[in-house]
Coordinates of C-alpha atoms and ligand atoms in Angstrom, one line a residue:
X1 CA 0.0 0.0 0.0
X2 CA 1.5 3.4 -1.0
X3 CA 1.6 6.2 1.5
X4 CA 0.8 9.8 0.6
X5 CA 1.2 12.9 2.7
X6 CA -0.9 15.9 1.7
X7 CA -0.3 19.4 3.1
X8 CA -3.3 21.6 2.7
X9 CA -5.7 18.6 3.1
X10 CA -8.5 20.8 4.5
X11 CA -8.5 23.0 1.3
X12 CA -10.4 22.6 -1.9
X13 CA -7.8 20.5 -3.7
X14 CA -6.5 18.7 -0.7
X15 CA -10.0 17.3 0.2
X16 CA -10.6 16.0 -3.4
X17 CA -7.1 14.6 -3.6
X18 CA -7.5 12.7 -0.3
X19 CA -10.7 11.1 -1.7
X20 CA -9.0 10.3 -5.0
X21 CA -6.0 8.6 -3.4
X22 CA -8.1 6.7 -0.9
X23 CA -10.1 5.3 -3.8
X24 CA -6.8 4.3 -5.4
X25 CA -6.0 2.3 -2.2
X26 CA -3.4 4.7 -0.7
X27 CA -2.8 5.2 3.0
X28 CA -3.4 8.9 3.2
X29 CA -1.9 11.3 5.8
X30 CA -3.0 14.9 5.9
X31 CA -1.6 17.9 7.7
X32 CA -4.2 20.0 9.5
X33 CA -3.6 23.3 11.3
X34 CA -4.7 23.8 14.8
X35 CA -7.6 26.3 14.7
X36 CA -9.9 27.8 17.2
X37 CA -12.8 27.1 14.9
X38 CA -13.9 24.1 12.9
X39 CA -11.8 23.6 9.7
X40 CA -12.7 20.1 8.6
X41 CA -15.8 20.8 6.6
X42 CA -14.4 19.6 3.3
X43 CA -13.2 16.4 4.9
X44 CA -16.7 15.4 6.2
X45 CA -17.4 13.0 3.3
X46 CA -14.2 11.0 4.3
X47 CA -14.8 11.2 8.0
X48 CA -18.5 10.3 8.0
X49 CA -19.0 6.5 8.4
X50 CA -21.6 6.4 5.6
X51 CA -19.6 7.9 2.9
X52 CA -16.3 6.4 4.0
X53 CA -17.2 3.0 2.8
X54 CA -17.9 4.3 -0.7
X55 CA -14.6 6.2 -0.8
X56 CA -12.4 3.6 1.0
X57 CA -12.2 2.5 4.5
X58 CA -11.3 5.6 6.4
X59 CA -8.9 3.6 8.6
X60 CA -6.5 4.5 5.8
X61 CA -7.0 8.2 6.5
X62 CA -4.8 9.9 9.2
X63 CA -4.7 13.6 10.2
X64 CA -1.7 15.2 11.9
X65 CA -1.4 18.7 13.4
X66 CA 1.2 20.7 11.6
X67 CA 2.2 23.8 9.7
X68 CA 4.6 24.0 6.7
X69 CA 6.3 27.1 8.2
X70 CA 7.4 24.9 11.2
X71 CA 10.4 23.0 9.8
X72 CA 10.8 20.9 12.9
X73 CA 7.2 19.7 12.6
X74 CA 7.5 19.0 8.9
X75 CA 10.7 17.1 9.3
X76 CA 9.3 15.0 12.2
X77 CA 6.1 14.1 10.2
X78 CA 8.0 13.2 7.1
X79 CA 10.4 11.1 9.1
X80 CA 7.7 9.2 10.9
X81 CA 5.4 8.6 7.9
X82 CA 8.1 8.1 5.3
X83 CA 5.6 8.8 2.5
X84 CA 6.1 7.5 -1.1
X85 CA 4.5 10.7 -2.3
X86 CA 4.1 14.2 -0.9
X87 CA 1.6 16.7 -2.3
X88 CA 2.5 20.2 -1.1
X89 CA -0.8 22.0 -1.5
X90 CA -0.5 24.2 1.7
X91 CA -0.6 27.8 0.8
X92 CA -1.9 31.3 1.6
X93 CA -3.6 30.9 -1.7
X94 CA -5.6 34.2 -2.0
X95 CA -3.9 36.6 -4.5
X96 CA -5.5 39.8 -3.2
X97 CA -4.9 38.9 0.4
X98 CA -1.2 38.4 -0.4
X99 CA -1.0 42.2 -0.9
X100 CA -2.2 42.6 2.7
X101 CA 0.1 39.8 4.0
X102 CA 3.2 39.6 1.8
X103 CA 5.5 38.4 4.6
X104 CA 3.2 35.6 5.7
X105 CA 2.5 34.6 2.1
X106 CA 6.3 34.3 1.6
X107 CA 6.8 32.2 4.7
X108 CA 4.1 29.7 3.8
X109 CA 4.3 29.6 0.0
X110 CA 8.1 29.9 -0.5
X111 CA 9.8 28.8 2.8
X112 CA 7.1 26.2 3.4
X113 CA 8.1 24.5 0.2
X114 CA 11.8 24.6 1.0
X115 CA 11.0 23.0 4.5
X116 CA 9.4 20.0 2.8
X117 CA 12.1 19.5 0.2
X118 CA 14.9 19.9 2.7
X119 CA 13.2 17.5 5.2
X120 CA 13.1 14.8 2.4
X121 CA 16.8 15.4 1.7
X122 CA 18.0 15.5 5.4
X123 CA 16.0 12.3 6.1
X124 CA 17.7 10.5 3.3
X125 CA 14.4 9.9 1.5
X126 CA 15.4 11.4 -1.9
X127 CA 15.2 8.1 -3.7
X128 CA 12.0 7.0 -2.0
X129 CA 9.8 10.1 -1.8
X130 CA 8.3 11.9 -4.8
X131 CA 7.3 15.5 -4.2
X132 CA 4.5 17.4 -6.0
X133 CA 4.6 21.2 -5.7
X134 CA 1.4 23.1 -6.3
X135 CA 2.6 25.7 -8.7
X136 CA 0.3 28.1 -10.5
X137 CA -0.6 30.1 -13.6
X138 CA -0.1 33.2 -11.4
X139 CA 3.6 32.7 -12.3
X140 CA 2.7 33.9 -15.8
X141 CA 1.0 37.0 -14.4
X142 CA 1.5 39.8 -17.0
X143 CA 1.5 37.2 -19.7
X144 CA 4.5 37.2 -22.2
X145 CA 2.7 35.0 -24.7
X146 CA -0.8 33.6 -25.4
X147 CA -1.5 30.8 -24.6
X148 CA 0.9 30.0 -21.8
X149 CA 2.9 26.7 -21.9
X150 CA 5.8 25.1 -19.9
X151 CA 8.2 27.3 -21.9
X152 CA 6.5 30.7 -21.4
X153 CA 8.6 33.1 -19.4
X154 CA 7.2 34.1 -15.9
X155 CA 6.1 37.6 -14.9
X156 CA 4.3 37.4 -11.5
X157 CA 2.1 40.3 -10.5
X158 CA 1.5 39.7 -6.7
X159 CA 3.3 38.8 -3.5
X160 CA 1.6 35.4 -4.0
X161 CA 3.0 34.9 -7.5
X162 CA 6.4 36.0 -6.4
X163 CA 6.4 33.6 -3.4
X164 CA 5.2 30.8 -5.6
X165 CA 8.0 31.4 -8.1
X166 CA 10.5 30.6 -5.4
X167 CA 8.5 27.4 -4.7
X168 CA 8.7 26.6 -8.4
X169 CA 12.4 27.1 -8.7
X170 CA 13.5 25.5 -5.5
X171 CA 11.5 22.4 -6.5
X172 CA 13.3 22.3 -9.9
X173 CA 16.6 23.0 -8.1
X174 CA 16.2 20.1 -5.7
X175 CA 15.4 17.9 -8.7
X176 CA 18.5 19.0 -10.5
X177 CA 20.8 19.1 -7.5
X178 CA 19.9 15.9 -5.6
X179 CA 18.3 13.9 -8.4
X180 CA 14.9 14.0 -6.6
X181 CA 11.6 13.3 -8.2
X182 CA 10.4 16.8 -7.3
X183 CA 8.0 18.3 -9.8
X184 CA 5.7 21.3 -10.5
X185 CA 2.1 21.2 -11.6
X186 CA 1.5 24.6 -13.1
X187 CA -2.3 24.6 -12.6
X188 CA -4.6 27.2 -14.0
X189 CA -7.7 28.3 -12.0
X190 CA -9.8 25.4 -10.9
X191 CA -13.1 25.7 -9.1
X192 CA -15.8 23.5 -7.5
X193 CA -18.6 23.3 -5.0
X194 CA -15.8 23.3 -2.4
X195 CA -14.1 26.5 -3.6
X196 CA -13.4 29.1 -0.9
X197 CA -16.2 31.6 -0.7
X198 CA -14.0 34.7 -1.4
X199 CA -12.7 33.5 -4.8
X200 CA -14.6 35.1 -7.6
X201 CA -16.5 32.0 -9.0
X202 CA -17.8 30.8 -5.6
X203 CA -18.7 34.4 -4.6
X204 CA -20.8 34.6 -7.7
X205 CA -22.5 31.2 -7.5
X206 CA -23.4 31.8 -3.8
X207 CA -24.7 35.3 -4.6
X208 CA -26.8 33.9 -7.5
X209 CA -28.3 31.3 -5.2
X210 CA -29.0 33.9 -2.4
X211 CA -30.4 36.6 -4.7
X212 CA -32.7 34.1 -6.4
X213 CA -34.0 33.1 -2.9
X214 CA -34.3 36.7 -1.7
X215 CA -31.5 36.3 0.9
X216 CA -29.2 38.9 -0.6
X217 CA -29.9 42.1 -2.6
X218 CA -26.7 42.7 -4.5
X219 CA -23.4 41.2 -5.6
X220 CA -20.3 43.6 -5.4
X221 CA -17.4 42.6 -7.6
X222 CA -14.0 44.0 -8.8
X223 CA -12.6 43.6 -12.3
X224 CA -15.4 42.2 -14.5
X225 CA -13.1 42.2 -17.6
X226 CA -10.6 39.7 -16.0
X227 CA -10.2 36.6 -18.1
X228 CA -9.4 33.1 -16.7
X229 CA -9.0 29.6 -17.8
X230 CA -11.3 27.9 -15.4
X231 CA -11.4 24.1 -14.9
X232 CA -13.0 21.7 -12.4
X233 CA -10.9 20.9 -9.3
X234 CA -12.0 17.3 -9.2
X235 CA -10.5 16.7 -12.7
X236 CA -7.3 18.6 -11.8
X237 CA -6.4 16.5 -8.7
X238 CA -6.2 13.5 -11.0
X239 CA -3.5 15.3 -12.9
X240 CA -1.5 15.9 -9.7
X241 CA -1.4 12.2 -9.3
X242 CA -0.6 11.5 -12.9
X243 CA 2.4 13.9 -12.8
X244 CA 3.9 11.9 -9.9
X245 CA 3.3 8.6 -11.7
X246 CA 5.0 9.8 -14.9
X247 CA 8.2 7.9 -15.7
X248 CA 10.3 11.1 -15.7
X249 CA 10.2 14.0 -13.2
X250 CA 8.9 16.9 -15.4
X251 CA 6.8 20.0 -14.9
X252 CA 3.4 20.3 -16.5
X253 CA 0.8 23.0 -17.3
X254 CA -2.7 21.9 -16.4
X255 CA -5.4 24.0 -18.1
X256 CA -8.5 23.7 -20.2
X257 CA -7.3 25.9 -23.1
X258 CA -10.5 28.0 -22.9
X259 CA -10.8 31.5 -21.5
X260 CA -13.9 33.3 -20.1
X261 CA -14.4 36.7 -18.4
X262 CA -15.8 37.3 -14.9
X263 CA -18.7 39.0 -16.6
X264 CA -19.5 35.8 -18.6
X265 CA -19.3 33.8 -15.4
X266 CA -21.8 36.1 -13.8
X267 CA -24.2 35.9 -16.7
X268 CA -24.1 32.1 -16.8
X269 CA -24.5 31.6 -13.1
X270 CA -27.6 33.9 -12.9
X271 CA -29.0 32.1 -16.0
X272 CA -29.1 28.9 -14.0
X273 CA -31.3 30.5 -11.4
X274 CA -33.5 31.9 -14.2
X275 CA -32.3 35.5 -14.0
X276 CA -31.2 37.2 -17.2
X277 CA -28.6 40.0 -16.6
X278 CA -28.4 43.1 -18.8
X279 CA -25.3 45.2 -18.4
X280 CA -25.4 49.0 -18.4
X281 CA -22.6 51.6 -17.9
X282 CA -18.9 51.2 -18.0
X283 CA -15.9 50.9 -15.6
X284 CA -16.8 51.4 -12.0
X285 CA -20.3 52.6 -13.1
X286 CA -21.1 49.3 -14.8
X287 CA -24.2 47.6 -13.4
X288 CA -25.8 44.2 -13.9
X289 CA -29.6 44.5 -14.1
X290 CA -32.2 41.9 -13.6
X291 CA -33.9 42.1 -17.0
X292 CA -37.3 40.9 -15.7
X293 CA -37.5 43.3 -12.7
X294 CA -35.2 46.2 -13.6
X295 CA -33.4 45.8 -10.2
X296 CA -29.7 46.4 -10.0
X297 CA -28.2 43.2 -8.7
X298 CA -24.5 43.4 -9.6
X299 CA -22.3 46.5 -9.0
X300 CA -18.6 47.2 -9.2
X301 CA -16.8 48.0 -5.9
X302 CA -13.2 49.3 -6.4
X303 CA -12.2 47.7 -3.0
X304 CA -12.0 44.4 -4.9
X305 CA -9.5 45.8 -7.4
X306 CA -5.9 44.6 -6.9
X307 CA -2.8 46.9 -6.8
X308 CA -1.5 44.9 -9.9
X309 CA -3.9 42.7 -11.8
X310 CA -3.4 39.6 -13.9
X311 CA -5.7 40.6 -16.8
X312 CA -5.8 37.2 -18.6
X313 CA -4.7 33.6 -18.3
X314 CA -5.0 31.0 -21.0
X315 CA -3.2 27.7 -20.7
X316 CA -1.9 25.3 -23.4
X317 CA -2.6 21.8 -22.1
X318 CA -0.9 20.0 -25.0
X319 CA 1.9 18.4 -23.0
X320 CA -0.4 17.0 -20.3
X321 CA -2.8 15.7 -23.0
X322 CA 0.0 14.0 -24.9
X323 CA 2.3 12.7 -22.1
X324 CA -0.3 12.1 -19.3
X325 CA -3.1 11.2 -21.6
X326 CA -5.3 13.6 -19.6
X327 CA -8.6 15.1 -21.0
X328 CA -8.6 18.8 -20.2
X329 CA -12.3 19.3 -21.1
X330 CA -13.8 16.4 -19.2
X331 CA -16.0 19.0 -17.5
X332 CA -17.0 21.9 -19.7
X333 CA -17.1 25.5 -18.5
X334 CA -20.9 25.4 -18.7
X335 CA -21.1 22.3 -16.6
X336 CA -18.7 23.7 -14.0
X337 CA -20.9 26.8 -13.5
X338 CA -24.0 24.6 -13.4
X339 CA -22.7 22.2 -10.8
X340 CA -21.5 25.1 -8.6
X341 CA -24.9 27.0 -8.8
X342 CA -26.9 23.8 -8.2
X343 CA -24.8 23.0 -5.1
X344 CA -25.1 26.5 -3.7
X345 CA -28.9 26.7 -4.5
X346 CA -29.3 23.6 -2.3
X347 CA -27.1 24.8 0.5
X348 CA -28.7 28.3 0.6
X349 CA -32.1 26.6 0.6
X350 CA -31.1 24.6 3.7
X351 CA -30.0 27.9 5.3
X352 CA -26.4 26.9 5.1
X353 CA -23.9 29.4 3.7
X354 CA -26.0 32.4 4.6
X355 CA -23.1 34.0 6.6
X356 CA -21.6 37.2 5.5
X357 CA -17.9 36.8 4.6
X358 CA -15.2 39.3 5.4
X359 CA -13.5 39.7 2.0
Ligands
LIG1 P1 -7.2 26.5 -0.4 O1 -8.6 26.0 -0.6 O2 -7.0 27.9 0.0 O3 -6.4 25.5 0.6 C1 -5.2 25.9 1.1 C2 -4.8 24.8 2.2 O4 -3.5 25.2 2.7 C3 -5.8 24.7 3.3 O5 -5.9 23.4 3.7 C4 -5.0 25.5 4.4 O6 -5.4 25.2 5.7 C5 -3.6 25.1 4.1 N1 -2.6 26.0 4.7 C6 -2.5 27.3 4.6 N2 -1.4 27.7 5.3 C7 -0.8 26.7 5.8 C8 0.3 26.4 6.6 N3 1.1 27.5 7.0 N4 0.6 25.2 7.0 C9 -0.1 24.1 6.6 N5 -1.2 24.3 5.8 C10 -1.6 25.5 5.5 O7 -6.4 26.3 -1.8 P2 -6.7 25.3 -3.0 O8 -7.5 26.1 -4.0 O9 -7.1 24.0 -2.6 O10 -5.2 25.2 -3.7 C11 -4.3 24.2 -3.3 C12 -2.9 24.6 -3.7 O11 -2.8 24.8 -5.1 C13 -2.4 25.9 -3.1 O12 -1.0 25.8 -2.9 C14 -2.7 26.9 -4.2 O13 -1.8 28.0 -4.1 C15 -2.4 26.1 -5.4 N6 -3.1 26.5 -6.7 C16 -4.5 26.6 -6.6 C17 -5.2 26.9 -7.8 C18 -6.7 27.0 -7.8 O14 -7.2 27.6 -8.8 N7 -7.4 26.5 -6.9 C19 -4.5 27.1 -9.0 C20 -3.1 26.9 -9.0 C21 -2.4 26.6 -7.8 P3 -6.7 25.9 6.5 O15 -7.9 25.1 6.0 O16 -6.4 25.6 7.9 O17 -6.7 27.3 6.1
LIG2 N1 -11.6 37.2 -5.4 C1 -12.3 38.1 -6.2 N2 -13.3 38.8 -5.7 N3 -11.8 38.3 -7.5 C2 -12.5 39.2 -8.3 C3 -13.6 39.9 -7.8 C4 -14.0 39.7 -6.4 O1 -15.0 40.3 -6.0 N4 -14.1 40.6 -8.8 C5 -13.3 40.4 -9.9 N5 -12.3 39.5 -9.5 C6 -11.3 39.1 -10.4 C7 -9.9 39.2 -9.8 O2 -9.4 40.5 -9.9 C8 -9.1 38.2 -10.7 O3 -8.7 38.8 -11.9 C9 -10.2 37.1 -11.1 O4 -11.4 37.7 -10.7 C10 -10.0 35.8 -10.4 O5 -9.8 36.1 -9.0 P1 -9.8 34.9 -7.9 O6 -11.0 34.0 -8.0 O7 -9.6 35.5 -6.6 O8 -8.6 34.0 -8.4 P2 -7.1 34.3 -8.8 O9 -7.0 34.1 -10.3 O10 -6.7 35.6 -8.3 O11 -6.3 33.2 -8.1 C11 -6.7 31.9 -8.1 O12 -6.1 31.2 -9.2 C12 -4.7 31.1 -9.2 C13 -4.3 30.3 -10.4 O13 -4.3 31.2 -11.5 C14 -6.2 31.3 -6.7 O14 -6.8 30.0 -6.6 C15 -4.7 31.1 -6.7 O15 -4.3 30.4 -5.5 C16 -4.2 30.3 -7.9 O16 -2.8 30.2 -7.9

């Protein structure tokens, strides 16, 4: 039985990856942060006795307290578990928040990655343990070519992107210096029903559900022109695993090869709750109007603008299609929006997710 260690197991990707690996018969270990409030919501399907049977016996699922900024803790955990595979998904992953917390973002996203690689090296596990680093399309930032591939030069535009660029290079450096199987998945945006509520897609699908059920009046957004290559998180965690199963340690771009604007996402999400949006005005004055009632339901609030913006991201998934035999369009953009709106419609209906987020 293979052993995997996942940092960031309580996050969107970590929770899907844990389920995926348990289904594959792995013994899965996850790092969880001590928190004063409940932080295991996304792991409930694994933890609940009912679902566990369908996923895999949850006897194979183990949680450990830890934090990637704590090198002692990381080294002890890796030494005790001696995993065959490590998936380093832990991160301060919110781009706008990284402008408020650049130092902390650096500690977690850059130094945290080093702590893991160095632990594997110090413990003499370089031949046994394969390491996956959660790299990101944010490395491309102010894009130098369209679409972006494994050979496109980087130009990060946020403290998050800059910290992640260290994570990318230190992973590659350990691969080249110590002959480790240490690799980067350069993943473009991927979303799901489990997406954090302050990322734009989830903010929109939750608002569409609440507005349709008269539990919210308006949705305030930042840059509506922003373009992203949005995929489905459940499809993307499979790729993380495929990258580690590949015969050679190589970095891969994971993307759909399709780009849509925030405005398009809004239109489609509201369409699923039978609200047709009509846009009026421009820039900060642009408003989304409910065509049937004339009510303004979407407005721009400059507080959601970023000091430096990534205007567009479009990935070229050719390498992962060819070498990993991965299908980037398993879930279409339309299906992704639908699945998220349906899930939020149900949750809002059950009075879940009616809290106001600080964002
Ligand atoms: P997420 O939902 O924000 O999850 C982040 C995870 O990291 C959470 O489990 C969080 O724990 C944990 N974490 C944060 N700081 C930590 C620390 N100091 N020590 C240990 N754990 C820590 O992010 P995601 O969307 O699943 O993304 C997973 C990874 O892929 C991240 O590294 C992200 O930067 C990267 N990525 C994401 C995307 C995307 O579109 N989703 C695209 C490219 C790359 P808590 O639950 O306790 O906060
Ligand atoms: N969050 C947010 N909130 N974003 C908004 C809003 C808003 O109200 N209005 C417009 N946007 C725009 C942002 O300015 C950005 O251009 C785009 O929507 C997407 O924002 P996010 O959903 O916050 O994601 P991101 O692209 O900044 O970062 C995500 O994807 C990266 C991969 O490219 C995160 O998951 C990162 O961790 C990941 O690396």
